[in-house]
Amino acid sequence: MTATNLIDAERRSFNRWALAPSLVILFVIAALPALYLLAASLTPFQLVNPGSSTDFSEPLRNYRLLPGDPRFINSLIVQAKLSFWGVLFQVLLGMLLALLLHTRSRFVALARTFFLIPMVLPPIVVGVIWKLIYTPDISPIYYVAGLLHVTMPSLTSSVNFALTAIIIADTWEWLPFTFLMVLAALQTIPEEYSEAALMDGAGRVQIFFHITLPFIAPILTVSAMFRLIDSVKAFPLIFLLTGGGPGSVTEVTNYYAYLLAFDFNEIGYSSAITIVMLMLVVVMSLGIMWMGRNREALT
Amino acid sequence: MSAHSSRSAGAGRRAAIAVVLVVLLSPFLWLLQMSFKSNDLILQFPPPLIFTPTLENYTSLWHGAFSASFINSLLSASFSTGFALLFGIPAAYALSRWTGSGRQALGFAILVTRMAPPIAFTIPFFLFYRWIGLLDTITGLVLVYTSFNLPLVIWMMQPFFETVPRSLEEAALVDGAGIRTVFVEIVLPMVTPGIAATAILCFLYAWNDFFFALILTRTNARTAPVAVVNFMNYEGWEWGKIAAGGSLVMAPVLIFSLAVRRYLVSGLTAGAVKG
Amino acid sequence: MSRIKSVRSVSAVSRRKLLLTGAATAATAALPFPMPAIAQARPFAGVTLHGASFQHRFFTILQNYIPEFEQQTGMKVDLQLSAFPVYNQQANLELSSGGSAYDFVNVTFILAARWVAAGLLANLDEFTSDPNLTPADWKPDDFVEGAQVPYRNAKGNTFGYSWEGGAMVMGLSRMDLMEKKGLQIPKTFAELQQVCAEINGTDNVNGIVSFQLHHWCLPPYIQGFGGNIFRNPPADIMPTLNSAEAIQAVDYYANLLKNYAPRGVITYTEDQARQAFLSGRSNIFIHSSAWVTPALLSEESKVKQTSRVVRMPAGPVHDFPASNSQGLGIPKNAKNKKAAWEFIKWALSPEMSMRIVREHGHSSVCRRSVIQSEAYRKLNTVNGQDLGALYLEVLELPAKGENYMAYRTVKEFPILGDVINKAVEQVVSGQLSGRDAMNAAQEQAVANLRRAGSAL
């Protein structure tokens, strides 16, 4: 018994040493900045007024100004649109792609690798790629449109199409993600189910809706959740393609907060907006953890 | 669409896949081909698909300030990966063997750090770095990237450690081996594939980062992604060079990540879902 | 006057020479001696001077001469150039947080008022008034008044010296088409619209081209129609963006861009606009002379024979072409202020300005003596057009009567600039009418100003 006690004690000590540096680092990067942001959001801190960083006389000023700031409200709406449509198309198209590639074949296995490319590219390069495509002077799409005698407006400077342009680029970039997730799920479906259904005379569409879909539904949900959370971080595409414009049509909350902090140096107000975004992310992350715990299909 | 996975792909399906692949990858291919064209060719329509490629875009970029930014990216990504592995692997091991409470809380903290928008951290980091003089330094970048890759390492390595049977360790421990020896000589070798994949994912994340590099560097520690953007706004829209810059920046990550595609999903979902 | 000075400094120099040749480099680096006109053994040896600006032809040219400067002074110059928006953001962040990473910086016109008012720059009068630091023949008063206004505070102290003057002029690249259609050069807003309408579409040419800095392009129209950005700058900074005149101006300008400009013009950078202009694909380009005169002077211009550069059209109420400048300044917390002043003194000296004009044809310098010199006149008169006189005329206009560029000196202008940008984008892209956009802009501007702490 003493031997196991010693081993336990040794293990506990080892654990402490192994975990300590990581815990310290995690605390420093996760907790301290959050605390600082919270404190800053209670001040009217602007870089040009050094005294304003400790001015706690009106702590809720920034939060009170938020609902009345049409640009902030607009940014939330833009974010909602971008997230909704982006996630919808990524899940839908990713699923279709996975269904297409769900076969056994060396060719397909190889092709599968290439489908991943958009997702692993540096996001800013994705921005460069789509900037090239959306610039009328050098884009093949505009050339083709010209040939067909269709005058296409410059998408990124068009009120109606700028956000769509971003959604297209975003979907292109993250399609491989849902594709991979659904493909993995498809491969866990026992083949006997569909074989039995086929023998019973079921059509392919029926098999899809009654067997496949229920199996992959949890994965679809989880993919959607992850993409949803990630979509709040949208930055490089908007930075390169539209700069939030035209007007504020593609200005998502993250971008607005960036402008406030780093162009206008209104640190206090920007922090308040960032805290709001963090709350959103926390809620959504809790959702993911809850789903992760409750869904056996994931482990 | 079907769930008939046992049927091998027919010619029709393979053709469809090939077409979809080319269509989907065409924006990427467009960038690549543009990087080998001179500026006059680029502005020419119809775009000549057969042309004499030129390397002048790449060479002029390399002789400019771009190579320095490439090196900065390489340094900051490599060192941060090293440190993240150094701290994260033992931590992941400890966590995998931990039966205590608080594990959920830690897991949650890790998830939030991966999911929160970078701006939540850049403001405090910027002000702090200004104060202690770490702005525009490789050290500063390495610190940031290490901090954000650490949760990734812990999250990814945990499942790997969980596959190592405890009985193996117990046997060695009972035989009198110290726990450190057990860890280094028995457990670690069994998870080397995981370490390799995690390392590459860390490198990928650090290399691809744009936001932190944009805010925390100026010219000395400028990394490749920021250099491309900076280059884009110089007088004279040299599309060839822009395309070449983009291609250069993505080359390392393309090569590496295609090597670890198996673990990509796991890494991107912070491991909450197995790839 | 200068001869007496030099006699005194000769003996000082011989004394110094004895000291310096014997002293170690470190010791000499510590001596903050100025550099008189006579060559002296490297007084700043060992000093590395850090400076930053945005990428501009002026600095590309200057870099050719920096090795000479380094030779003479012994200091090493580390000049970092970045893209325009990147530089502005980083320099603004650096100075606002009181940094000392740079010894000299470009003071971009957008931010000049903010930096001066917030006390982020060193007072350069301390350098110019000290005869040991600045010889009298450097002539600080030689700089064109209109270009210097943004760098002065309310008390009249100077915080920057201009290296580039932006005088808004109008260039026409396709006089051949205009003559074919029997059109005269437009002199009023109404005529401008007419000419644009007539030319647009002919030969695949656009009537007009512009670019994304609407807060620079729009105010002349607002003022032309009789309005202004603020009620009475610099004293009364209540925005007046939704006055009838401002709305009229936005409608007018947006109409030009919507109907007679290239596709996607609101996202055009200056350089894209310039290319459209120099290649003759757009007829009219209204911008600083440095961007317009290349049509007559540059190698890449395809329209040398068919271009004219003239005053921009006058509005029904006022004729106020915009002018701005870019300047060099020294951050308040810079570490090597004296060395920085040496550099600025050298880069903006009458001799250097003349050299840049002569050897590189870069004419948007700000020294009146240079602009009015014979050599300048010869280089900048093309096809009978005296571009130098035009440049000077517009640059000096705000100093001659009413200072209509006062809105530019209000430190809160960047806030309004941003709001104006958005409003123009909204109107040109058809999202809002001019009235709605400017009303919204006015509300936003007032709210943002109040949030930033201005008492309105």
XYZ file of N, CA and C in Angstrom, chain A residues 192-282:
273
model
N -25.113 -1.878 -43.415
C -26.227 -2.817 -43.469
C -27.551 -2.086 -43.563
N -27.632 -0.919 -42.921
C -28.907 -0.189 -42.922
C -29.350 0.122 -44.342
N -28.422 0.780 -45.083
C -28.838 1.202 -46.423
C -28.994 -0.005 -47.339
N -28.170 -1.024 -47.119
C -28.300 -2.210 -47.967
C -29.662 -2.846 -47.765
N -30.035 -2.954 -46.484
C -31.344 -3.557 -46.188
C -32.439 -2.725 -46.821
N -32.330 -1.417 -46.676
C -33.384 -0.559 -47.225
C -33.449 -0.706 -48.736
N -32.280 -0.769 -49.369
C -32.259 -0.940 -50.839
C -32.978 -2.215 -51.239
N -32.675 -3.287 -50.493
C -33.298 -4.566 -50.842
C -34.790 -4.504 -50.655
N -35.226 -3.676 -49.711
C -36.661 -3.537 -49.506
C -37.303 -2.665 -50.567
N -36.498 -2.147 -51.468
C -37.085 -1.375 -52.567
C -37.117 0.119 -52.306
N -36.381 0.596 -51.305
C -36.418 2.040 -51.027
C -35.607 2.797 -52.085
N -36.075 3.962 -52.456
C -35.350 4.784 -53.420
C -34.213 5.521 -52.725
N -33.296 6.061 -53.541
C -32.124 6.716 -52.952
C -32.483 7.916 -52.110
N -33.444 8.682 -52.609
C -33.825 9.890 -51.872
C -34.401 9.502 -50.512
N -35.216 8.415 -50.523
C -35.789 7.978 -49.257
C -34.689 7.568 -48.287
N -33.713 6.834 -48.820
C -32.608 6.398 -47.963
C -31.910 7.611 -47.363
N -31.718 8.612 -48.201
C -31.034 9.802 -47.695
C -31.796 10.415 -46.533
N -33.091 10.628 -46.765
C -33.829 11.356 -45.745
C -34.102 10.531 -44.502
N -34.242 9.201 -44.677
C -34.639 8.413 -43.505
C -33.479 7.732 -42.802
N -32.378 7.551 -43.476
C -31.247 6.887 -42.828
C -30.060 7.822 -42.678
N -29.605 8.353 -43.807
C -28.392 9.177 -43.789
C -28.574 10.414 -42.935
N -29.602 11.175 -43.264
C -29.774 12.469 -42.601
C -29.858 12.353 -41.083
N -30.653 11.458 -40.551
C -30.693 11.378 -39.080
C -29.329 11.069 -38.488
N -28.532 10.269 -39.221
C -27.208 9.931 -38.709
C -26.281 11.124 -38.658
N -26.351 11.919 -39.702
C -25.387 13.031 -39.744
C -25.933 14.319 -39.157
N -27.196 14.293 -38.745
C -27.768 15.529 -38.195
C -26.943 16.108 -37.044
N -26.507 15.280 -36.090
C -25.713 15.867 -34.997
C -24.450 16.543 -35.513
N -23.785 15.911 -36.486
C -22.560 16.510 -37.027
C -22.869 17.809 -37.749
N -23.980 17.814 -38.454
C -24.352 19.049 -39.151
C -24.529 20.166 -38.131
N -25.176 19.815 -37.023
C -25.404 20.837 -36.005
C -24.091 21.331 -35.418
N -23.218 20.374 -35.081
C -21.949 20.781 -34.483
C -21.129 21.619 -35.454
N -21.082 21.190 -36.718
C -20.351 21.988 -37.713
C -20.918 23.388 -37.784
N -22.250 23.457 -37.793
C -22.878 24.774 -37.878
C -22.484 25.624 -36.685
N -22.482 25.015 -35.514
C -22.131 25.773 -34.307
C -20.701 26.305 -34.397
N -19.778 25.413 -34.790
C -18.388 25.848 -34.873
C -18.212 26.963 -35.884
N -18.839 26.800 -37.029
C -18.719 27.831 -38.054
C -19.364 29.127 -37.585
N -20.426 28.973 -36.830
C -21.112 30.164 -36.330
C -20.183 30.982 -35.439
N -19.562 30.266 -34.506
C -18.654 30.963 -33.605
C -17.491 31.565 -34.382
N -16.953 30.813 -35.296
C -15.824 31.307 -36.070
C -16.203 32.515 -36.910
N -17.454 32.572 -37.347
C -17.850 33.656 -38.247
C -17.817 35.005 -37.538
N -17.872 34.985 -36.212
C -17.808 36.252 -35.471
C -16.431 36.878 -35.634
N -15.445 36.032 -35.938
C -14.087 36.546 -36.044
C -13.771 37.128 -37.407
N -14.740 37.121 -38.306
C -14.488 37.533 -39.691
C -13.692 38.824 -39.757
N -12.545 38.782 -40.380
C -11.750 40.004 -40.497
C -10.974 40.127 -41.812
N -10.095 39.172 -42.124
C -9.239 39.402 -43.292
C -10.002 39.672 -44.582
N -11.073 38.937 -44.823
C -11.828 39.143 -46.061
C -12.370 40.559 -46.129
N -12.966 40.989 -45.023
C -13.570 42.311 -45.026
C -12.485 43.383 -45.115
N -11.392 43.163 -44.434
C -10.287 44.115 -44.442
C -9.787 44.340 -45.855
N -9.615 43.260 -46.598
C -9.040 43.368 -47.936
C -10.055 43.726 -49.005
N -11.247 43.147 -48.909
C -12.181 43.285 -50.030
C -13.002 44.566 -49.985
N -13.498 44.917 -48.801
C -14.428 46.043 -48.794
C -14.125 47.119 -47.761
N -13.301 46.808 -46.780
C -13.058 47.785 -45.726
C -14.327 48.164 -44.987
N -15.286 47.242 -44.945
C -16.525 47.530 -44.240
C -17.574 48.178 -45.132
N -17.177 48.547 -46.343
C -18.090 49.310 -47.174
C -18.779 48.490 -48.244
N -19.472 49.094 -49.204
C -19.666 50.534 -49.285
C -20.596 51.054 -48.206
N -20.277 52.199 -47.673
C -21.031 52.652 -46.517
C -20.639 51.759 -45.355
N -21.603 51.110 -44.751
C -21.292 50.164 -43.682
C -21.951 48.831 -43.966
N -22.105 48.532 -45.239
C -22.869 47.362 -45.614
C -22.171 46.059 -45.248
N -20.838 46.094 -45.169
C -20.159 44.856 -44.786
C -19.371 45.035 -43.494
N -19.807 46.002 -42.706
C -19.062 46.266 -41.476
C -19.616 45.406 -40.353
N -18.920 44.308 -40.067
C -19.383 43.467 -38.973
C -18.859 44.029 -37.662
N -19.393 43.504 -36.564
C -19.070 44.041 -35.250
C -17.578 43.983 -34.976
N -16.962 42.867 -35.339
C -15.533 42.719 -35.111
C -14.748 43.806 -35.818
N -15.158 44.132 -37.050
C -14.450 45.142 -37.841
C -14.673 46.527 -37.263
N -15.888 46.787 -36.829
C -16.203 48.090 -36.235
C -15.370 48.302 -34.971
N -15.289 47.247 -34.159
C -14.487 47.353 -32.940
C -13.021 47.616 -33.292
N -12.545 46.979 -34.346
C -11.164 47.190 -34.786
C -10.937 48.642 -35.196
N -11.864 49.197 -35.993
C -11.727 50.590 -36.414
C -11.703 51.518 -35.200
N -12.621 51.264 -34.278
C -12.705 52.122 -33.102
C -11.407 52.108 -32.304
N -10.862 50.889 -32.131
C -9.664 50.787 -31.300
C -8.432 51.314 -32.011
N -8.236 50.920 -33.265
C -6.941 51.166 -33.879
C -6.904 52.305 -34.871
N -8.055 52.793 -35.317
C -8.039 53.992 -36.155
C -8.454 55.216 -35.358
N -9.481 55.053 -34.541
C -9.943 56.206 -33.771
C -9.391 56.217 -32.354
N -8.740 55.156 -31.975
C -8.151 55.058 -30.640
C -9.140 55.248 -29.512
N -10.397 54.880 -29.737
C -11.377 54.944 -28.638
C -11.364 53.591 -27.953
N -10.397 53.412 -27.098
C -10.183 52.104 -26.498
C -11.348 51.699 -25.599
N -11.853 52.645 -24.835
C -12.921 52.316 -23.889
C -14.159 51.805 -24.593
N -14.601 52.532 -25.596
C -15.819 52.161 -26.303
C -15.632 50.850 -27.037
N -14.446 50.704 -27.661
C -14.159 49.471 -28.386
C -14.169 48.284 -27.440
N -13.634 48.477 -26.225
C -13.629 47.379 -25.256
C -15.033 46.966 -24.891
N -15.926 47.947 -24.775
C -17.306 47.593 -24.430
C -17.907 46.709 -25.515
N -17.671 47.070 -26.767
C -18.195 46.257 -27.868
C -17.567 44.871 -27.843
N -16.273 44.814 -27.549
C -15.592 43.516 -27.516
C -16.150 42.639 -26.402
N -16.475 43.245 -25.265
C -17.058 42.465 -24.169
C -18.390 41.866 -24.619
N -19.168 42.653 -25.325
C -20.441 42.124 -25.812
C -20.194 40.921 -26.718
N -19.206 41.050 -27.615
C -18.887 39.928 -28.512
C -18.428 38.710 -27.718
N -17.601 38.947 -26.688
C -17.114 37.842 -25.869
C -18.274 37.102 -25.194
N -19.244 37.861 -24.704
C -20.405 37.232 -24.075
C -21.083 36.282 -25.051
N -21.231 36.770 -26.278
C -21.831 35.946 -27.321
C -21.048 34.659 -27.518
N -19.719 34.809 -27.602
C -18.871 33.635 -27.843
C -18.954 32.664 -26.672
N -18.973 33.200 -25.469
C -19.062 32.331 -24.285
C -20.343 31.522 -24.317
